Amino acid sequence: MVKKLTKDLEKLADKEKANVYQRFFKTGKGEYGEGDKFLGLTVPQVRIVSKKYANELTLSDLKKLIENKIHEYRLSALLILRFQYEKAVEKTKEKIVNFYLKNTSFINNWDLVDLSCQYILGNWLLNKTRKILYNLAKSKNLWERRIAIVSTFEFIRNHQFKDTLKIAEVLLNDKHDLIHKAVGWMLREVGKRDKKLLKIFLDEHCQKMPRVMLRYAIENFGKKEKEKWQSKIKK
């Protein structure tokens, strides 16, 4: 079944798009996506093919896909995990979450993180201890740190903001702009639901925040309000 899925993906390959994606996802030497290979498919294309096989693939099958060098194969594995998780009973959901956590080394680009972690790990932790997210936030692995903060989007949707703000504090001094953007994005989502709470957080931390993080966090503020917060950043 894995071979059928990969053949369906390969039929949709687009060399021109693949070349664009190679640049867009920073696959050059020393870049964050170094060595990643693309077929040139869009996310909707991968989603359609993945849904076709979602009920037929086992975790062993998905292991083969997620370990593959081709980006769209890994994306397909993660989308199938999402589909399976949504329909699974609690015991199976736990197996899927454990599989996800054991394979974070292959969830190694920002789209792979963002299209999976909040729907699987974030959902699983809604009514459980979030200790694993704090461990991931302190990881040396860029993508595990991004998983830690983006997973909290599921909490935010459920008006649970505490862990997003605490993990944002852990990541305030992170060196990577992909973490700056992710933290700013989550802070913005908190602000959409509780602007007062976001302002309290900014009052305490904005002087230490990277500019990109702050810019993302205040994206929905008015022009004068944005200028006010930006002026507080230490030069």
Short mmCIF file of C-alpha atoms in Angstrom, two decimals:
data_model
loop_
_atom_site.label_atom_id
_atom_site.label_comp_id
_atom_site.label_asym_id
_atom_site.label_seq_id
_atom_site.Cartn_x
_atom_site.Cartn_y
_atom_site.Cartn_z
CA MET A 1 0.00 0.00 0.00
CA VAL A 2 2.93 2.34 0.68
CA LYS A 3 4.11 1.82 -2.90
CA LYS A 4 0.66 2.70 -4.26
CA LEU A 5 0.60 5.90 -2.23
CA THR A 6 4.09 6.96 -3.29
CA LYS A 7 3.27 6.23 -6.95
CA ASP A 8 0.18 8.43 -6.69
CA LEU A 9 2.32 11.23 -5.23
CA GLU A 10 5.00 10.80 -7.90
CA LYS A 11 2.38 11.09 -10.67
CA LEU A 12 1.70 14.63 -9.46
CA ALA A 13 5.37 15.66 -9.34
CA ASP A 14 6.22 19.08 -10.73
CA LYS A 15 9.94 19.77 -11.27
CA GLU A 16 9.47 23.52 -11.57
CA LYS A 17 7.61 23.73 -8.26
CA ALA A 18 10.12 21.36 -6.68
CA ASN A 19 12.93 23.78 -7.52
CA VAL A 20 10.95 26.65 -6.01
CA TYR A 21 10.29 24.64 -2.83
CA GLN A 22 13.98 23.73 -2.55
CA ARG A 23 14.72 27.45 -2.21
CA PHE A 24 11.64 28.40 -0.19
CA PHE A 25 12.23 25.74 2.46
CA LYS A 26 15.93 26.59 2.74
CA THR A 27 17.43 23.26 1.69
CA GLY A 28 20.92 24.54 0.87
CA LYS A 29 24.08 23.67 2.76
CA GLY A 30 23.99 25.09 6.28
CA GLU A 31 20.33 26.12 6.00
CA TYR A 32 17.60 24.81 8.29
CA GLY A 33 16.18 22.42 5.67
CA GLU A 34 19.52 21.20 4.37
CA GLY A 35 19.20 18.11 2.18
CA ASP A 36 15.40 18.05 1.99
CA LYS A 37 14.06 16.72 -1.34
CA PHE A 38 10.79 17.76 -2.97
CA LEU A 39 8.48 16.34 -5.62
CA GLY A 40 6.80 19.72 -6.04
CA LEU A 41 3.30 18.97 -4.72
CA THR A 42 0.98 21.38 -2.96
CA VAL A 43 -0.42 20.58 0.49
CA PRO A 44 -3.97 20.05 -0.91
CA GLN A 45 -2.58 17.54 -3.41
CA VAL A 46 -0.77 15.60 -0.69
CA ARG A 47 -3.87 15.75 1.51
CA ILE A 48 -6.11 14.24 -1.18
CA VAL A 49 -3.73 11.34 -1.82
CA SER A 50 -3.19 10.80 1.91
CA LYS A 51 -6.93 10.60 2.63
CA LYS A 52 -7.27 7.94 -0.03
CA TYR A 53 -4.98 5.61 1.94
CA ALA A 54 -5.55 6.86 5.49
CA ASN A 55 -7.55 3.83 6.62
CA GLU A 56 -5.24 1.27 5.07
CA LEU A 57 -1.79 2.13 6.41
CA THR A 58 -0.36 0.90 9.70
CA LEU A 59 2.14 2.70 11.92
CA SER A 60 4.81 0.43 10.42
CA ASP A 61 3.84 1.70 6.97
CA LEU A 62 3.93 5.28 8.18
CA LYS A 63 7.37 4.68 9.67
CA LYS A 64 8.65 3.94 6.17
CA LEU A 65 7.11 7.14 4.82
CA ILE A 66 8.22 9.44 7.61
CA GLU A 67 11.83 8.23 7.36
CA ASN A 68 11.98 8.99 3.64
CA LYS A 69 14.13 11.86 2.34
CA ILE A 70 11.28 13.12 0.15
CA HIS A 71 9.41 15.90 1.90
CA GLU A 72 5.96 15.04 0.53
CA TYR A 73 6.27 11.43 1.75
CA ARG A 74 6.91 12.68 5.29
CA LEU A 75 4.07 15.18 4.99
CA SER A 76 1.76 12.40 3.82
CA ALA A 77 2.68 10.26 6.82
CA LEU A 78 1.89 13.15 9.18
CA LEU A 79 -1.42 13.97 7.51
CA ILE A 80 -2.44 10.31 7.71
CA LEU A 81 -1.52 10.32 11.40
CA ARG A 82 -3.86 13.30 11.81
CA PHE A 83 -6.70 11.56 9.99
CA GLN A 84 -6.22 8.38 12.01
CA TYR A 85 -5.92 10.27 15.30
CA GLU A 86 -9.18 12.14 14.74
CA LYS A 87 -11.12 8.86 14.38
CA ALA A 88 -9.22 6.80 16.95
CA VAL A 89 -10.24 5.60 20.40
CA GLU A 90 -8.17 6.76 23.38
CA LYS A 91 -5.78 3.80 23.42
CA THR A 92 -5.00 4.16 19.71
CA LYS A 93 -4.59 7.91 20.08
CA GLU A 94 -1.93 7.26 22.71
CA LYS A 95 -0.07 4.96 20.32
CA ILE A 96 -0.19 7.63 17.62
CA VAL A 97 1.12 10.29 20.01
CA ASN A 98 3.95 8.01 21.13
CA PHE A 99 4.82 7.32 17.49
CA TYR A 100 4.82 11.07 16.81
CA LEU A 101 7.16 11.80 19.72
CA LYS A 102 9.54 9.00 18.75
CA ASN A 103 9.86 10.40 15.23
CA THR A 104 10.37 14.12 15.81
CA SER A 105 13.77 13.90 14.08
CA PHE A 106 11.87 13.38 10.80
CA ILE A 107 9.38 16.21 11.44
CA ASN A 108 12.10 18.52 10.25
CA ASN A 109 10.65 21.52 8.49
CA TRP A 110 8.23 24.18 9.66
CA ASP A 111 5.28 23.06 7.52
CA LEU A 112 5.61 19.49 8.79
CA VAL A 113 5.50 20.80 12.35
CA ASP A 114 2.66 23.25 11.84
CA LEU A 115 0.38 20.84 9.97
CA SER A 116 0.67 18.11 12.57
CA CYS A 117 1.68 18.94 16.15
CA GLN A 118 -1.29 21.00 17.28
CA TYR A 119 -3.79 18.45 15.94
CA ILE A 120 -2.07 15.41 17.45
CA LEU A 121 0.14 16.30 20.40
CA GLY A 122 -1.71 19.49 21.33
CA ASN A 123 -5.10 17.78 21.26
CA TRP A 124 -3.81 14.81 23.26
CA LEU A 125 -2.51 17.10 26.01
CA LEU A 126 -5.68 19.19 26.35
CA ASN A 127 -6.67 17.47 29.58
CA LYS A 128 -3.27 16.09 30.60
CA THR A 129 0.01 17.30 32.05
CA ARG A 130 2.00 19.39 29.56
CA LYS A 131 5.47 18.54 30.94
CA ILE A 132 6.58 17.04 27.61
CA LEU A 133 6.13 20.43 25.92
CA TYR A 134 8.49 22.10 28.41
CA ASN A 135 11.05 19.38 27.74
CA LEU A 136 10.69 19.94 24.00
CA ALA A 137 10.98 23.71 24.47
CA LYS A 138 14.43 23.18 25.99
CA SER A 139 15.57 20.80 23.26
CA LYS A 140 18.64 21.51 21.13
CA ASN A 141 16.55 20.47 18.14
CA LEU A 142 14.96 23.47 16.38
CA TRP A 143 11.90 21.52 15.28
CA GLU A 144 11.19 20.10 18.74
CA ARG A 145 11.22 23.65 20.12
CA ARG A 146 8.77 24.71 17.41
CA ILE A 147 6.59 21.69 18.17
CA ALA A 148 6.52 22.81 21.83
CA ILE A 149 5.04 26.25 21.11
CA VAL A 150 2.85 25.47 18.09
CA SER A 151 1.22 22.52 19.88
CA THR A 152 -0.27 25.07 22.29
CA PHE A 153 -2.48 26.42 19.49
CA GLU A 154 -4.94 23.68 20.44
CA PHE A 155 -4.97 25.00 24.01
CA ILE A 156 -5.52 28.54 22.74
CA ARG A 157 -8.51 27.41 20.70
CA ASN A 158 -9.93 26.08 23.94
CA HIS A 159 -9.18 29.33 25.80
CA GLN A 160 -6.32 27.83 27.79
CA PHE A 161 -3.50 30.40 27.57
CA LYS A 162 -1.24 29.67 30.55
CA ASP A 163 1.10 27.18 28.89
CA THR A 164 1.47 29.23 25.71
CA LEU A 165 2.69 32.18 27.76
CA LYS A 166 5.00 30.05 29.93
CA ILE A 167 6.57 28.32 26.92
CA ALA A 168 6.89 31.69 25.19
CA GLU A 169 8.94 32.82 28.20
CA VAL A 170 11.20 29.78 27.86
CA LEU A 171 11.78 30.62 24.20
CA LEU A 172 12.23 34.40 24.53
CA ASN A 173 15.99 34.19 24.08
CA ASP A 174 15.97 31.56 21.33
CA LYS A 175 18.41 32.37 18.53
CA HIS A 176 16.37 31.10 15.56
CA ASP A 177 13.94 33.30 13.65
CA LEU A 178 11.62 30.32 13.02
CA ILE A 179 11.09 30.18 16.78
CA HIS A 180 10.68 33.96 16.97
CA LYS A 181 7.94 33.75 14.33
CA ALA A 182 6.21 30.77 15.92
CA VAL A 183 6.15 32.34 19.38
CA GLY A 184 4.91 35.65 17.97
CA TRP A 185 2.21 33.79 16.03
CA MET A 186 0.96 32.02 19.18
CA LEU A 187 1.03 35.25 21.18
CA ARG A 188 -1.03 36.91 18.44
CA GLU A 189 -3.57 34.09 18.69
CA VAL A 190 -3.79 34.60 22.45
CA GLY A 191 -4.31 38.33 21.82
CA LYS A 192 -7.19 37.66 19.43
CA ARG A 193 -9.03 36.05 22.32
CA ASP A 194 -7.70 38.07 25.26
CA LYS A 195 -5.95 41.28 24.26
CA LYS A 196 -5.58 42.39 27.88
CA LEU A 197 -3.63 39.23 28.74
CA LEU A 198 -1.33 39.71 25.74
CA LYS A 199 -0.63 43.29 26.83
CA ILE A 200 0.27 42.11 30.33
CA PHE A 201 2.74 39.66 28.79
CA LEU A 202 4.18 42.36 26.52
CA ASP A 203 4.53 44.81 29.41
CA GLU A 204 6.76 42.31 31.17
CA HIS A 205 8.71 40.94 28.24
CA CYS A 206 8.65 43.17 25.15
CA GLN A 207 12.02 44.81 25.85
CA LYS A 208 13.67 41.38 25.69
CA MET A 209 11.71 40.09 22.70
CA PRO A 210 13.28 39.75 19.24
CA ARG A 211 11.76 42.28 16.85
CA VAL A 212 10.24 39.58 14.63
CA MET A 213 8.52 37.96 17.61
CA LEU A 214 7.04 41.27 18.73
CA ARG A 215 5.99 42.18 15.19
CA TYR A 216 4.06 38.93 14.83
CA ALA A 217 2.52 39.28 18.31
CA ILE A 218 1.11 42.77 17.68
CA GLU A 219 0.10 42.24 14.06
CA ASN A 220 -3.57 42.93 14.83
CA PHE A 221 -2.90 46.14 16.77
CA GLY A 222 -3.56 49.56 15.28
CA LYS A 223 -0.70 51.60 13.78
CA LYS A 224 -0.14 53.89 16.79
CA GLU A 225 -0.31 50.97 19.21
CA LYS A 226 2.23 49.03 17.16
CA GLU A 227 4.61 51.99 17.18
CA LYS A 228 4.23 52.28 20.95
CA TRP A 229 5.25 48.67 21.56
CA GLN A 230 8.03 48.67 18.97
CA SER A 231 9.57 51.77 20.55
CA LYS A 232 10.05 49.85 23.81
CA ILE A 233 12.52 47.39 22.31
CA LYS A 234 16.03 48.16 23.44
CA LYS A 235 18.23 49.36 20.57
#
